[in-house]
Short mmCIF file of C-alpha atoms in Angstrom, two decimals:
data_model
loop_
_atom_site.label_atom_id
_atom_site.label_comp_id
_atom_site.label_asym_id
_atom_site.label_seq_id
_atom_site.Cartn_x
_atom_site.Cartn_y
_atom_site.Cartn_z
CA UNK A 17 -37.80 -42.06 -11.93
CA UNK A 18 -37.69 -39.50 -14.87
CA UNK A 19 -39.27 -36.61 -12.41
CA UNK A 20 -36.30 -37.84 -9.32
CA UNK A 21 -33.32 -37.39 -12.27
CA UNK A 22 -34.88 -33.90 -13.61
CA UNK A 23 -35.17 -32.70 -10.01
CA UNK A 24 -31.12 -33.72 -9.64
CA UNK A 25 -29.97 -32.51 -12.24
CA UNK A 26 -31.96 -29.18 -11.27
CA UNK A 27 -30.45 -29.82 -8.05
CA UNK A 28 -26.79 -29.93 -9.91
CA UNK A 29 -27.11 -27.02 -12.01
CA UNK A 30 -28.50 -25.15 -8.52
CA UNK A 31 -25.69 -25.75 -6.20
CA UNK A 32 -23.05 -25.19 -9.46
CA UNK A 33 -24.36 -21.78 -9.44
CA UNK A 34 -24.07 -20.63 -6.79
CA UNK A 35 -20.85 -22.53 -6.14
CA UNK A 36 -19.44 -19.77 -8.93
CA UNK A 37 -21.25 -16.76 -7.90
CA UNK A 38 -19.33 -17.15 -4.60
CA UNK A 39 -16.29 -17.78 -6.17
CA UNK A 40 -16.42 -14.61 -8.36
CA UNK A 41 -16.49 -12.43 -4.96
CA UNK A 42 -12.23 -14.04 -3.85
CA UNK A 43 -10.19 -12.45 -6.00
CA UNK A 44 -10.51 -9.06 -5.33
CA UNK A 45 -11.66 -8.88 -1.65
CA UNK A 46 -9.11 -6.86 -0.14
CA UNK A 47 -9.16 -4.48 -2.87
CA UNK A 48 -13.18 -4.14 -2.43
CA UNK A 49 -12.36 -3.58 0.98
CA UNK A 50 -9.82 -0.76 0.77
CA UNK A 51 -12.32 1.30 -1.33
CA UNK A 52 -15.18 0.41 0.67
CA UNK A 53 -13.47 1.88 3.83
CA UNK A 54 -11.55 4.54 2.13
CA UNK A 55 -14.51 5.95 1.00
CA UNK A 56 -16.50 5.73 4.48
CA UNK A 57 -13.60 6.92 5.85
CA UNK A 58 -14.04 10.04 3.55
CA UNK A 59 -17.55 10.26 4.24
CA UNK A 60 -17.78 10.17 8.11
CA UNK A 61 -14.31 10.58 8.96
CA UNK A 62 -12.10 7.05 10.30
CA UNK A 63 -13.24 7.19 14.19
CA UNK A 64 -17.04 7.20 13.08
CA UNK A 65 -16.56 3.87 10.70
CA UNK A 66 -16.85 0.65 11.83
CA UNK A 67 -15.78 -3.07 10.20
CA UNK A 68 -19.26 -3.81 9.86
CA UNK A 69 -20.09 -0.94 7.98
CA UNK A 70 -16.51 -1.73 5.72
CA UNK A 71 -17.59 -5.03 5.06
CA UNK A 72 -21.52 -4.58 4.26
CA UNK A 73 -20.56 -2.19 1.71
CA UNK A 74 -18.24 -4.32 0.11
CA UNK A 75 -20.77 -6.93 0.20
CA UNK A 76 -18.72 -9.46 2.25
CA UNK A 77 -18.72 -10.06 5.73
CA UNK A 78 -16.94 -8.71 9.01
CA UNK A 79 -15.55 -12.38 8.87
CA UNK A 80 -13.92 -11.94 5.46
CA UNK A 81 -12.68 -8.46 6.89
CA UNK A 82 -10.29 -9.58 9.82
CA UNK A 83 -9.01 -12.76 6.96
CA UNK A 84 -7.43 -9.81 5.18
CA UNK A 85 -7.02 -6.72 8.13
CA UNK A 86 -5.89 -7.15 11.57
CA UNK A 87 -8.23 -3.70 12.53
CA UNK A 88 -9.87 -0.86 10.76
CA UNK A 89 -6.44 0.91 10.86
CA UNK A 90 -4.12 -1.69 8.85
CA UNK A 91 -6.62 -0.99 5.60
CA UNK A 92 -4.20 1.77 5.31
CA UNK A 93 -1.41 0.17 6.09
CA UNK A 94 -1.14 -2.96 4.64
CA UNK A 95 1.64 -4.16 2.25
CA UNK A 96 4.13 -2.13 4.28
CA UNK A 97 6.18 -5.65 4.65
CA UNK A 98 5.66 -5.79 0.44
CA UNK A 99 7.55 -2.37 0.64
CA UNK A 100 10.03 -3.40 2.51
CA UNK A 101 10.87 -6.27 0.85
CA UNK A 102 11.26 -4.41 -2.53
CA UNK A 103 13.77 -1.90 -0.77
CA UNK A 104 15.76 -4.90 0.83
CA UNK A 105 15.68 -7.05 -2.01
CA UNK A 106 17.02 -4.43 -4.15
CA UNK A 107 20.15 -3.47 -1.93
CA UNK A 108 21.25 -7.02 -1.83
CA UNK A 109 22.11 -7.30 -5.25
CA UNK A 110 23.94 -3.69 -6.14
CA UNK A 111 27.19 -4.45 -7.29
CA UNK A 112 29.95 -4.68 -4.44
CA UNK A 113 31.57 -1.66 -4.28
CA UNK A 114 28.54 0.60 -5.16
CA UNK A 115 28.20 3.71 -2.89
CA UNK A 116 26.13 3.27 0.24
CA UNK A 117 23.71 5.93 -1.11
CA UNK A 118 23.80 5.33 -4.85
CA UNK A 119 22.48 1.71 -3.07
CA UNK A 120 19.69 3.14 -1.64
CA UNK A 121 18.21 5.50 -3.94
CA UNK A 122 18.61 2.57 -6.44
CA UNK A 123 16.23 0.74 -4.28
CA UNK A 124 14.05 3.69 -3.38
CA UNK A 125 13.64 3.88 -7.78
CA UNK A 126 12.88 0.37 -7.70
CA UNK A 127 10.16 1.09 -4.89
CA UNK A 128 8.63 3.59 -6.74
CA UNK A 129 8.57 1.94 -10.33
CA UNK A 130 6.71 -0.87 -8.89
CA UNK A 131 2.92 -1.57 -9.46
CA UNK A 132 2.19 0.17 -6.29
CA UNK A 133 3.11 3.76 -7.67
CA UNK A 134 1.97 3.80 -11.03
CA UNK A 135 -0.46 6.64 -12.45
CA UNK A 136 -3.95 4.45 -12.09
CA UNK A 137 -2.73 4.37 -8.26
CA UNK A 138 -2.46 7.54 -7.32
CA UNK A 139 -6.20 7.96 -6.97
CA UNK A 140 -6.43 5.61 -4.11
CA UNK A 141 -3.13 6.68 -2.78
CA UNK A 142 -4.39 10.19 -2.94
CA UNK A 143 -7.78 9.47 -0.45
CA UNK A 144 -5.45 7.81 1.78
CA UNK A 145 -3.49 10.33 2.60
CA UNK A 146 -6.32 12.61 3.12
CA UNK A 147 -7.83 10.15 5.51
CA UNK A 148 -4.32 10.35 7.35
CA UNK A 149 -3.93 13.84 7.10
CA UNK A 150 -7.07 14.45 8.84
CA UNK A 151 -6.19 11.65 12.17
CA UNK A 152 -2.66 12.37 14.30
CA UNK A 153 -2.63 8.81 15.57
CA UNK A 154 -2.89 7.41 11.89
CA UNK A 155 -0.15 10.43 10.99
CA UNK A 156 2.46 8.25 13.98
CA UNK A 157 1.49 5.18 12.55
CA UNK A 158 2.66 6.30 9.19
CA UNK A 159 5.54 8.16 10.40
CA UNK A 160 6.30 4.58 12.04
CA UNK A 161 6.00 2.80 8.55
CA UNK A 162 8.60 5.16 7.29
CA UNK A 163 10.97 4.62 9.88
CA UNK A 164 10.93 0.99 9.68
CA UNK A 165 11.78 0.94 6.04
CA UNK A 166 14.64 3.01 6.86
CA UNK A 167 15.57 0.70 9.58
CA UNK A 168 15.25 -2.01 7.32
CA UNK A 169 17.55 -0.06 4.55
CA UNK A 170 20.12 0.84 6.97
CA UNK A 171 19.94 -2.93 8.37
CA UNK A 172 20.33 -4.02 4.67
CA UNK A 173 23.54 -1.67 3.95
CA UNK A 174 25.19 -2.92 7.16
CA UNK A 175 24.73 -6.41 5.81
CA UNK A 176 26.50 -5.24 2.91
CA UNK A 177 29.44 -4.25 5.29
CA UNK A 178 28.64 -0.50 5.52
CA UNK A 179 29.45 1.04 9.21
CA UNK A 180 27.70 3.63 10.96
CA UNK A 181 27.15 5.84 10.98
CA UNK A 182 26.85 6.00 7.01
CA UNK A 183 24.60 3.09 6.71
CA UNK A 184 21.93 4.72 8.98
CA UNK A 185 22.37 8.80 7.45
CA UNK A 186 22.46 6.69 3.62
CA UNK A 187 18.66 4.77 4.62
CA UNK A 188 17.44 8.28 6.09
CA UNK A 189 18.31 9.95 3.00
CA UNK A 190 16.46 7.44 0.69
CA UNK A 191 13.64 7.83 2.37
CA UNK A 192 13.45 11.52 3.24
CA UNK A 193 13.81 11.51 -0.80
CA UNK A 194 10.87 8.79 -1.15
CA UNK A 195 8.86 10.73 1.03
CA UNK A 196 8.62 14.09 -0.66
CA UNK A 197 8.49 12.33 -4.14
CA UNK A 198 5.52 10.93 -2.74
CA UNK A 199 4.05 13.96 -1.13
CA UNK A 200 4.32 15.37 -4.70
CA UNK A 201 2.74 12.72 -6.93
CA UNK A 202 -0.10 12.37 -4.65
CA UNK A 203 -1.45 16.03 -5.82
CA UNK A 204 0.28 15.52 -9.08
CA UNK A 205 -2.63 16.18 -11.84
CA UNK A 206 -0.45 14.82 -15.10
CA UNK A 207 -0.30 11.83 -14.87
CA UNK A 208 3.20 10.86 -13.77
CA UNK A 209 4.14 8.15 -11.98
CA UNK A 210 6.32 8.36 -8.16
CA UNK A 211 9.11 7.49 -10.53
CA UNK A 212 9.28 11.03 -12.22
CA UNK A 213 9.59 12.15 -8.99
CA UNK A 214 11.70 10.07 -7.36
CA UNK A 215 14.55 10.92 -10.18
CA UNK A 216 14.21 14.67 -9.69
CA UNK A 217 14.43 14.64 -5.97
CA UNK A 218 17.58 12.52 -6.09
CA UNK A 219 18.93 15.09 -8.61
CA UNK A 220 17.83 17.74 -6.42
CA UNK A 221 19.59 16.31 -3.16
CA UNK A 222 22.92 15.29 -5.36
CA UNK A 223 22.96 18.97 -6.57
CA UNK A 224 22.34 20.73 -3.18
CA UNK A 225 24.91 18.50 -1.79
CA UNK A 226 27.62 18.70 -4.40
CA UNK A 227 30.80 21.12 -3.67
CA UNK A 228 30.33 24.37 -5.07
#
């Protein structure tokens, strides 16, 4: 009886184990991911990687892959919907009356101040691009990103009651200015956040468009 209750509790103690070493792999899976394809990716270029490979060196399976990406492309494209939502989100509570712009590139700040865009990510942010930069279909797909955000702006202003075509030029604005902050802080080597240059290129387009 003694040896059946030992060989439980063994039993127990076995299957609580390994119950938590599983567990400890959840949190951060997508995350994992990301850098394990980023940096294949890097290695031997996006068309040469493969899930499989993504996933074994992430030490999860091609299973746990397609629970977090649709395809090998979306790891570089996911959380575009998170984006948007920050930019929309943003423009629906500006104060009535605000200017359609002044509505935008508050949203575009908020967008850049988020978790998304500070320092510790530009690392990350700074592979992906180069992975991009190196692929034309994965440069349409992110010129497609971009114009659904401003689609989604202009959308947002127009719920506000802004015509066209102001609401549409306003959203194109924002994100023409989003888009070279970005393009700057990715090969920015001081440590700044998108925010820092979010600020000075909507200073730079208020002064290049102010009257003389």
């Amino acid at each position: 009886m003694s040896v059946t209750v030992i060989s439980l509790a063994r039993m127990s103690a076995t299957v609580i184990m390994y119950t938590c070493g599983m567990s400890r792999w959840k949190p951060d899976a997508r995350s994992r991911l990301q850098q394990s394809a980023l940096e294949i990716y890097r290695e031997r270029g996006y068309e040469q990687a493969t899930v499989v490979e993504i996933a074994q060196r992430a030490g999860l399976t091609e299973r746990t892959f397609f629970r977090h990406f649709a395809d090998k492309r979306e790891v570089l494209f996911v959380g575009a919907d998170e984006l948007r939502e920050i930019l929309v989100g943003r423009v629906a509570i500006e104060p009535v009356g605000t200017a359609p712009f002044d509505t935008v590139a508050a949203a575009v700040e908020t967008l850049a101040a988020s978790s998304t865009f500070q320092p510790e990510g530009r690392d990350k942010a700074r592979q992906r691009q180069a992975v991009i930069a190196a692929n034309p279909a994965l440069q349409e797909r992110e010129l497609i990103k971009l114009a659904s955000l401003s689609a989604a702006l202009a959308d947002a202003l127009r719920v506000r009651g802004v015509g066209e075509p102001a609401a549409s030029l306003a959203a194109e604005a924002g994100i023409v200015v989003f888009r070279v902050a970005f393009d700057r802080w990715v090969v920015d080597d001081e440590g700044r956040g998108l925010s820092h240059f979010v600020q000075e290129s909507l200073s730079t387009l208020r002064a290049a468009t102010a009257p003389s």
